[in-house]
Amino acid sequence: MLSRRDQCDVRGSASTEAGPDRRATERLGTDEAGIARAASLLAIGGLVAFPTETVYGLGADARNAAAVASLYAAKGRPRFNPLIAHVGTPADARTVGHFDRTAVALAEAFWPGPLTLVVPLADETSVCDLARAGLRSVGIRVPSHPVARDILARCGFPVVAPSANLSGRISPTASDHVLADLDGRIDAVVEGGATAIGVESTIVACLGGAPILLRPGGVSREAIEQALGHRIGSELNKSGAPVSPGLLASHYAPRAAVRLDAVSVRPGEAVLLFGPNSPVGVDRSATVLNLSPAGDLTEAAANLFGFLRRLDSSGAATIAVAAIPPLGLGEAIVDRLRRAAADR
Ligand code: TXA
Ligand code: MG
């Protein structure tokens, strides 16, 4: 985050120091003044969280290595994972990366929206080495959320934005979640309400060969396959989860342990349900939330991270999770729950 001196001096560069300069995180509105303040903080190397249609992102100027370093520090990332560069328009995206025919087709079908394309880097000054973790490829996304679009339009440079949570914790789908993790560690948060989709973007690599699904997310595999007219492969690790460099097996972790595919509930467990059927043994004292009583996977994705936070704050040692079908957005939900349940 910025030091006090930097905040007063628009020519200043970002401080990577924590400690004496720590100050309250500004709460910004989504009006003209809030957007202008967000963009000017980003332009001087500040860290600003803002809503996207998937989850809240923690933004920094993609060109500014000092700002990106302070972003990793604020999140407490264990290592430098490549970040997604957010841009305002598909035309901006094509100045940052090289788009092959597949990438063009996917961008036309899903941008603006919850899709990230990993493509060969075109302009290395647009996204600094540190933000790419030294890779020659770059992840790019054009978000559809009006607040994100307003900020990006006003900035005019790519903004890297990982999810605005402490590393390894549950992704934020509301500004309260951002502040719970990052208050005092970042310069500002734009308070734009709850995010509509609730899981992160789908990541597809288009690096010359066949496209590869690196992370299931807000655009379903089925929708991507329909746009391309053929099936798409995943890069899988030994436990069958898609891999993207920097995707830790244990991620999205609540403090409580997570027990998947629960068909019965044990005393003292908090419970996360899906659909009309309950596992046996749910007692009245347990904290129970249903991602979607009607069995709607879109509704379930939107509720996922907020409900995990609420169940975690109930103080239960374990969260029992009912089975969720891995179809459509269910693939992303199951992926996140597997990571939440992984050994830590
Ligand atoms: O919905 C989202 O994608 C959110 C919002 C804020 O846009 N962002 C997000 O960022 O989820 P993050 O940093 O939590 O996840 C970025 C993922 C990481 O798993 C990273 O490995 C992958 O993108 N990634 C970025 N650049 C890559 C590259 N060049 N090659 C492979 N994977 C890459
Ligand atoms: Mg994340």
XYZ file of C-alpha atoms and ligand atoms in Angstrom:
378
model
C 0.000 0.000 0.000
C 1.021 3.596 -0.399
C 2.896 5.492 2.254
C 1.289 8.735 3.419
C 3.882 10.687 1.479
C 3.060 8.812 -1.749
C -0.611 9.509 -1.334
C 0.070 13.243 -1.330
C 2.543 13.121 -4.193
C 1.066 11.953 -7.468
C 4.537 11.501 -8.929
C 5.595 9.273 -6.045
C 6.089 5.563 -6.448
C 4.470 2.962 -4.231
C 5.992 2.000 -0.931
C 6.349 -1.698 -0.261
C 6.822 -1.121 3.433
C 4.276 -2.160 6.023
C 4.233 -0.821 9.550
C 4.473 2.813 10.498
C 2.661 3.952 7.355
C -0.260 1.606 7.805
C -3.466 3.575 7.628
C -7.160 2.959 7.384
C -8.381 1.569 4.104
C -10.591 4.100 2.300
C -14.169 2.992 1.563
C -15.112 4.336 -1.854
C -18.529 4.576 -3.483
C -19.335 3.575 -7.061
C -20.163 7.143 -8.063
C -17.968 9.315 -10.249
C -15.895 10.503 -7.277
C -15.278 6.962 -6.021
C -14.238 5.689 -9.453
C -11.951 8.695 -9.993
C -10.290 8.176 -6.606
C -9.839 4.443 -7.287
C -8.213 5.123 -10.657
C -5.906 7.828 -9.300
C -4.742 5.600 -6.437
C -4.010 2.811 -8.934
C -2.140 5.243 -11.180
C 0.269 6.182 -8.371
C 0.968 2.575 -7.445
C -1.761 2.047 -4.833
C -3.752 -1.090 -4.080
C -7.508 -0.849 -4.634
C -10.044 -3.647 -4.271
C -13.051 -3.472 -6.571
C -15.968 -5.693 -7.560
C -15.984 -7.787 -10.699
C -18.846 -10.058 -11.751
C -16.963 -13.070 -10.338
C -15.323 -12.013 -7.045
C -13.718 -8.823 -5.692
C -10.243 -8.276 -7.128
C -7.304 -6.492 -5.516
C -6.024 -4.190 -8.235
C -2.575 -2.792 -8.938
C -1.043 -1.153 -12.020
C 0.201 -4.120 -14.079
C 3.156 -2.112 -15.410
C 4.438 -1.102 -11.981
C 6.630 -3.782 -10.369
C 6.734 -1.955 -7.035
C 2.948 -1.851 -6.899
C 2.744 -5.535 -7.841
C 5.300 -6.424 -5.150
C 3.232 -4.578 -2.549
C 0.160 -6.464 -3.768
C 1.824 -9.844 -3.129
C 2.870 -8.546 0.300
C -0.650 -7.354 1.176
C -2.110 -10.757 0.252
C 0.648 -12.626 2.044
C 1.211 -14.804 -1.020
C 3.675 -17.600 -0.364
C 5.242 -17.107 -3.775
C 4.837 -15.029 -6.869
C 1.964 -16.541 -8.829
C 1.153 -15.109 -12.241
C -1.700 -12.602 -12.027
C -4.556 -11.846 -14.409
C -4.318 -8.541 -16.291
C -7.734 -6.873 -16.487
C -8.379 -4.532 -19.398
C -11.355 -2.449 -20.494
C -11.928 -3.788 -24.004
C -11.015 -6.732 -26.268
C -9.019 -4.248 -28.393
C -6.909 -3.372 -25.323
C -6.410 -7.093 -24.694
C -4.948 -7.532 -28.168
C -2.239 -4.987 -27.479
C -1.137 -7.041 -24.435
C -1.218 -10.573 -25.892
C -1.199 -12.453 -29.199
C -4.583 -13.996 -29.991
C -4.799 -17.082 -32.213
C -8.084 -18.067 -33.903
C -9.279 -19.981 -30.857
C -8.552 -17.066 -28.543
C -10.369 -14.675 -30.876
C -13.395 -16.980 -30.979
C -13.505 -17.285 -27.189
C -13.022 -13.551 -26.668
C -15.863 -12.838 -29.097
C -18.137 -15.330 -27.395
C -17.482 -14.459 -23.742
C -15.980 -10.974 -23.364
C -16.802 -8.937 -21.463
C -17.333 -11.690 -18.906
C -15.942 -14.316 -16.548
C -13.324 -15.813 -18.881
C -9.534 -15.414 -18.648
C -7.417 -16.242 -21.694
C -3.761 -17.197 -21.253
C -2.002 -16.180 -24.472
C 1.569 -15.425 -25.615
C 2.757 -12.038 -24.393
C 2.850 -9.289 -27.052
C 3.987 -6.218 -25.125
C 6.210 -6.884 -22.137
C 5.953 -3.348 -20.815
C 2.163 -3.626 -20.433
C 2.377 -6.332 -17.749
C 5.627 -6.369 -15.772
C 7.723 -9.503 -15.330
C 6.793 -9.846 -11.677
C 3.053 -9.828 -12.460
C 3.663 -12.683 -14.938
C 5.992 -14.510 -12.544
C 8.517 -14.367 -15.371
C 6.341 -16.283 -17.855
C 6.245 -15.324 -21.534
C 2.489 -15.854 -21.514
C -0.094 -13.629 -19.894
C -3.573 -14.156 -18.445
C -6.010 -11.477 -19.681
C -9.631 -10.769 -18.838
C -12.192 -8.151 -19.868
C -14.659 -8.079 -16.966
C -18.328 -7.170 -17.437
C -19.035 -5.594 -14.032
C -19.883 -1.899 -14.616
C -17.691 -0.736 -11.708
C -14.694 -2.723 -12.924
C -15.254 -1.423 -16.446
C -15.485 2.189 -15.264
C -12.239 1.881 -13.304
C -10.414 0.196 -16.198
C -11.685 2.761 -18.697
C -10.468 5.580 -16.510
C -7.079 3.957 -15.865
C -6.312 3.152 -19.500
C -3.594 0.670 -18.427
C -3.919 -3.027 -17.524
C -4.744 -3.677 -13.886
C -3.658 -6.961 -12.340
C -6.156 -8.249 -9.808
C -6.030 -11.488 -7.884
C -8.971 -12.197 -5.620
C -8.963 -9.658 -2.770
C -8.400 -12.071 0.110
C -5.408 -13.135 2.141
C -3.547 -15.888 0.341
C -5.185 -19.274 0.773
C -8.385 -17.853 2.273
C -11.893 -17.826 0.826
C -12.401 -15.474 -2.140
C -14.468 -12.343 -1.366
C -17.902 -11.896 -2.900
C -18.758 -8.736 -0.898
C -16.755 -5.710 0.244
C -17.158 -6.797 3.908
C -15.207 -9.946 3.064
C -12.411 -7.843 1.565
C -12.198 -5.692 4.684
C -12.271 -8.728 6.985
C -8.992 -9.884 5.392
C -7.312 -6.710 4.153
C -8.464 -3.671 6.177
C -5.370 -1.591 6.911
C -3.308 -3.534 4.345
C -4.652 -1.890 1.172
C -5.367 1.700 0.144
C -9.036 1.467 -0.728
C -12.008 -0.729 -1.489
C -14.805 0.254 -3.864
C -18.007 -0.924 -2.211
C -20.106 -2.276 -5.060
C -22.393 -4.817 -3.394
C -22.380 -8.575 -3.751
C -20.853 -10.116 -6.875
C -23.286 -11.872 -9.215
C -21.373 -15.003 -10.219
C -19.481 -15.777 -7.046
C -16.724 -18.052 -8.385
C -13.643 -16.888 -10.252
C -13.269 -16.738 -14.007
C -12.728 -19.806 -16.132
C -9.117 -19.886 -17.393
C -8.341 -21.253 -20.856
C -4.814 -21.360 -22.291
C -4.542 -20.593 -26.026
C -0.831 -21.004 -26.620
C -0.782 -22.304 -30.174
C -1.850 -25.928 -29.773
C -5.265 -27.122 -28.688
C -6.852 -24.872 -26.050
C -6.633 -26.197 -22.484
C -8.954 -25.576 -19.556
C -6.658 -24.519 -16.694
C -9.330 -23.617 -14.159
C -13.082 -24.239 -14.216
C -15.022 -21.077 -13.351
C -17.822 -18.706 -14.239
C -18.136 -19.848 -17.875
C -18.991 -23.540 -18.001
C -16.934 -26.066 -19.945
C -20.071 -26.894 -21.918
C -20.474 -23.253 -23.026
C -16.835 -23.093 -24.143
C -17.119 -26.356 -26.051
C -20.269 -25.099 -27.733
C -18.552 -21.855 -28.816
C -15.573 -23.769 -30.234
C -17.559 -26.635 -31.716
C -15.311 -29.257 -30.110
C -14.366 -30.750 -26.759
C -11.668 -29.094 -24.679
C -9.037 -30.866 -22.589
C -8.012 -30.020 -19.023
C -4.567 -30.034 -17.590
C -4.990 -32.349 -14.626
C -2.793 -33.031 -11.630
C -2.505 -36.410 -9.883
C -5.642 -35.848 -7.829
C -7.605 -35.012 -10.952
C -7.821 -31.257 -10.404
C -7.049 -28.855 -13.255
C -3.709 -27.130 -12.789
C -2.751 -23.584 -13.437
C 0.689 -22.543 -12.231
C 0.086 -21.138 -8.802
C -3.137 -22.995 -8.180
C -2.417 -24.550 -4.831
C -4.220 -27.775 -4.006
C -5.086 -26.315 -0.612
C -6.765 -23.012 -1.347
C -10.001 -21.211 -0.608
C -9.544 -22.591 2.879
C -11.890 -21.811 5.744
C -10.455 -22.273 9.247
C -12.752 -25.261 9.765
C -11.986 -28.621 8.178
C -14.187 -29.427 5.195
C -15.739 -32.880 4.677
C -17.097 -33.486 1.188
C -19.965 -35.595 -0.133
C -21.426 -35.968 3.346
C -24.375 -38.363 3.391
C -24.787 -37.999 7.130
C -23.864 -35.249 9.574
C -21.886 -35.716 12.772
C -22.565 -33.876 16.032
C -21.055 -30.386 16.119
C -20.579 -30.065 12.364
C -21.818 -27.051 10.421
C -23.597 -28.083 7.231
C -23.585 -26.880 3.630
C -26.435 -28.299 1.594
C -27.393 -28.264 -2.052
C -30.836 -29.056 -3.435
C -33.942 -30.347 -1.726
C -32.448 -33.419 -0.033
C -30.684 -33.208 3.341
C -28.109 -35.685 4.603
C -29.315 -37.618 7.650
C -28.531 -36.492 11.162
C -28.729 -32.707 10.716
C -29.703 -31.542 14.193
C -31.466 -28.311 15.067
C -28.490 -26.814 16.862
C -26.253 -27.084 13.782
C -25.634 -24.096 11.533
C -27.085 -25.178 8.209
C -27.055 -23.259 4.928
C -28.381 -24.412 1.576
C -26.513 -23.149 -1.514
C -29.689 -23.550 -3.545
C -32.742 -25.364 -2.176
C -34.045 -25.570 -5.758
C -30.821 -27.210 -6.985
C -29.809 -24.266 -9.210
C -26.030 -24.349 -9.771
C -25.837 -20.666 -10.754
C -27.478 -19.648 -7.482
C -25.165 -22.074 -5.664
C -22.017 -20.539 -7.186
C -23.121 -17.040 -6.163
C -23.658 -18.214 -2.569
C -20.617 -20.490 -2.237
C -17.878 -18.299 -0.746
C -20.202 -16.173 1.417
C -21.802 -19.289 2.890
C -18.401 -20.889 3.568
C -17.434 -17.738 5.482
C -20.669 -17.802 7.496
C -20.334 -21.485 8.374
C -16.698 -20.918 9.313
C -17.614 -18.080 11.659
C -20.140 -20.357 13.426
C -17.067 -21.807 15.145
C -17.752 -25.413 14.070
C -14.584 -27.488 13.744
C -15.844 -29.150 10.554
C -18.131 -28.161 7.717
C -19.957 -31.139 6.199
C -20.814 -30.544 2.545
C -23.486 -32.442 0.642
C -22.697 -33.761 -2.840
C -22.923 -31.291 -5.726
C -23.186 -32.415 -9.367
C -20.004 -31.435 -11.302
C -21.917 -30.143 -14.330
C -21.944 -26.605 -15.740
C -20.956 -24.209 -12.937
C -20.949 -27.250 -10.647
C -17.477 -28.103 -12.016
C -16.087 -24.847 -10.588
C -17.987 -25.261 -7.308
C -16.672 -28.804 -6.813
C -13.135 -27.654 -7.722
C -13.230 -24.910 -5.050
C -14.703 -27.249 -2.437
C -12.005 -29.868 -3.141
C -9.361 -27.222 -2.574
C -11.095 -26.077 0.627
C -11.027 -29.710 1.791
C -7.420 -30.461 0.771
C -4.801 -31.270 3.418
C -3.110 -28.162 4.739
O -12.401 -14.129 -11.504
C -11.179 -14.001 -11.439
O -10.403 -14.536 -12.255
C -10.628 -13.121 -10.312
C -11.127 -11.708 -10.556
C -10.629 -10.717 -9.547
O -10.781 -11.315 -11.862
N -9.193 -13.181 -10.248
C -8.524 -14.284 -9.824
O -7.145 -14.125 -9.760
O -9.058 -15.323 -9.515
P -6.169 -15.124 -8.985
O -4.858 -14.414 -8.925
O -6.780 -15.514 -7.695
O -6.032 -16.344 -9.943
C -5.304 -16.198 -11.143
C -5.003 -17.533 -11.760
C -3.885 -18.240 -11.023
O -4.265 -19.570 -10.765
C -2.742 -18.200 -12.020
O -1.930 -19.311 -11.916
C -3.455 -18.143 -13.355
O -4.553 -17.309 -13.093
N -2.627 -17.521 -14.383
C -2.364 -16.210 -14.577
N -1.475 -16.036 -15.579
C -1.171 -17.262 -16.036
C -0.314 -17.750 -17.056
N 0.439 -16.940 -17.806
N -0.250 -19.088 -17.238
C -1.027 -19.916 -16.498
N -1.836 -19.523 -15.506
C -1.911 -18.214 -15.279
Mg -7.562 -16.294 -5.572
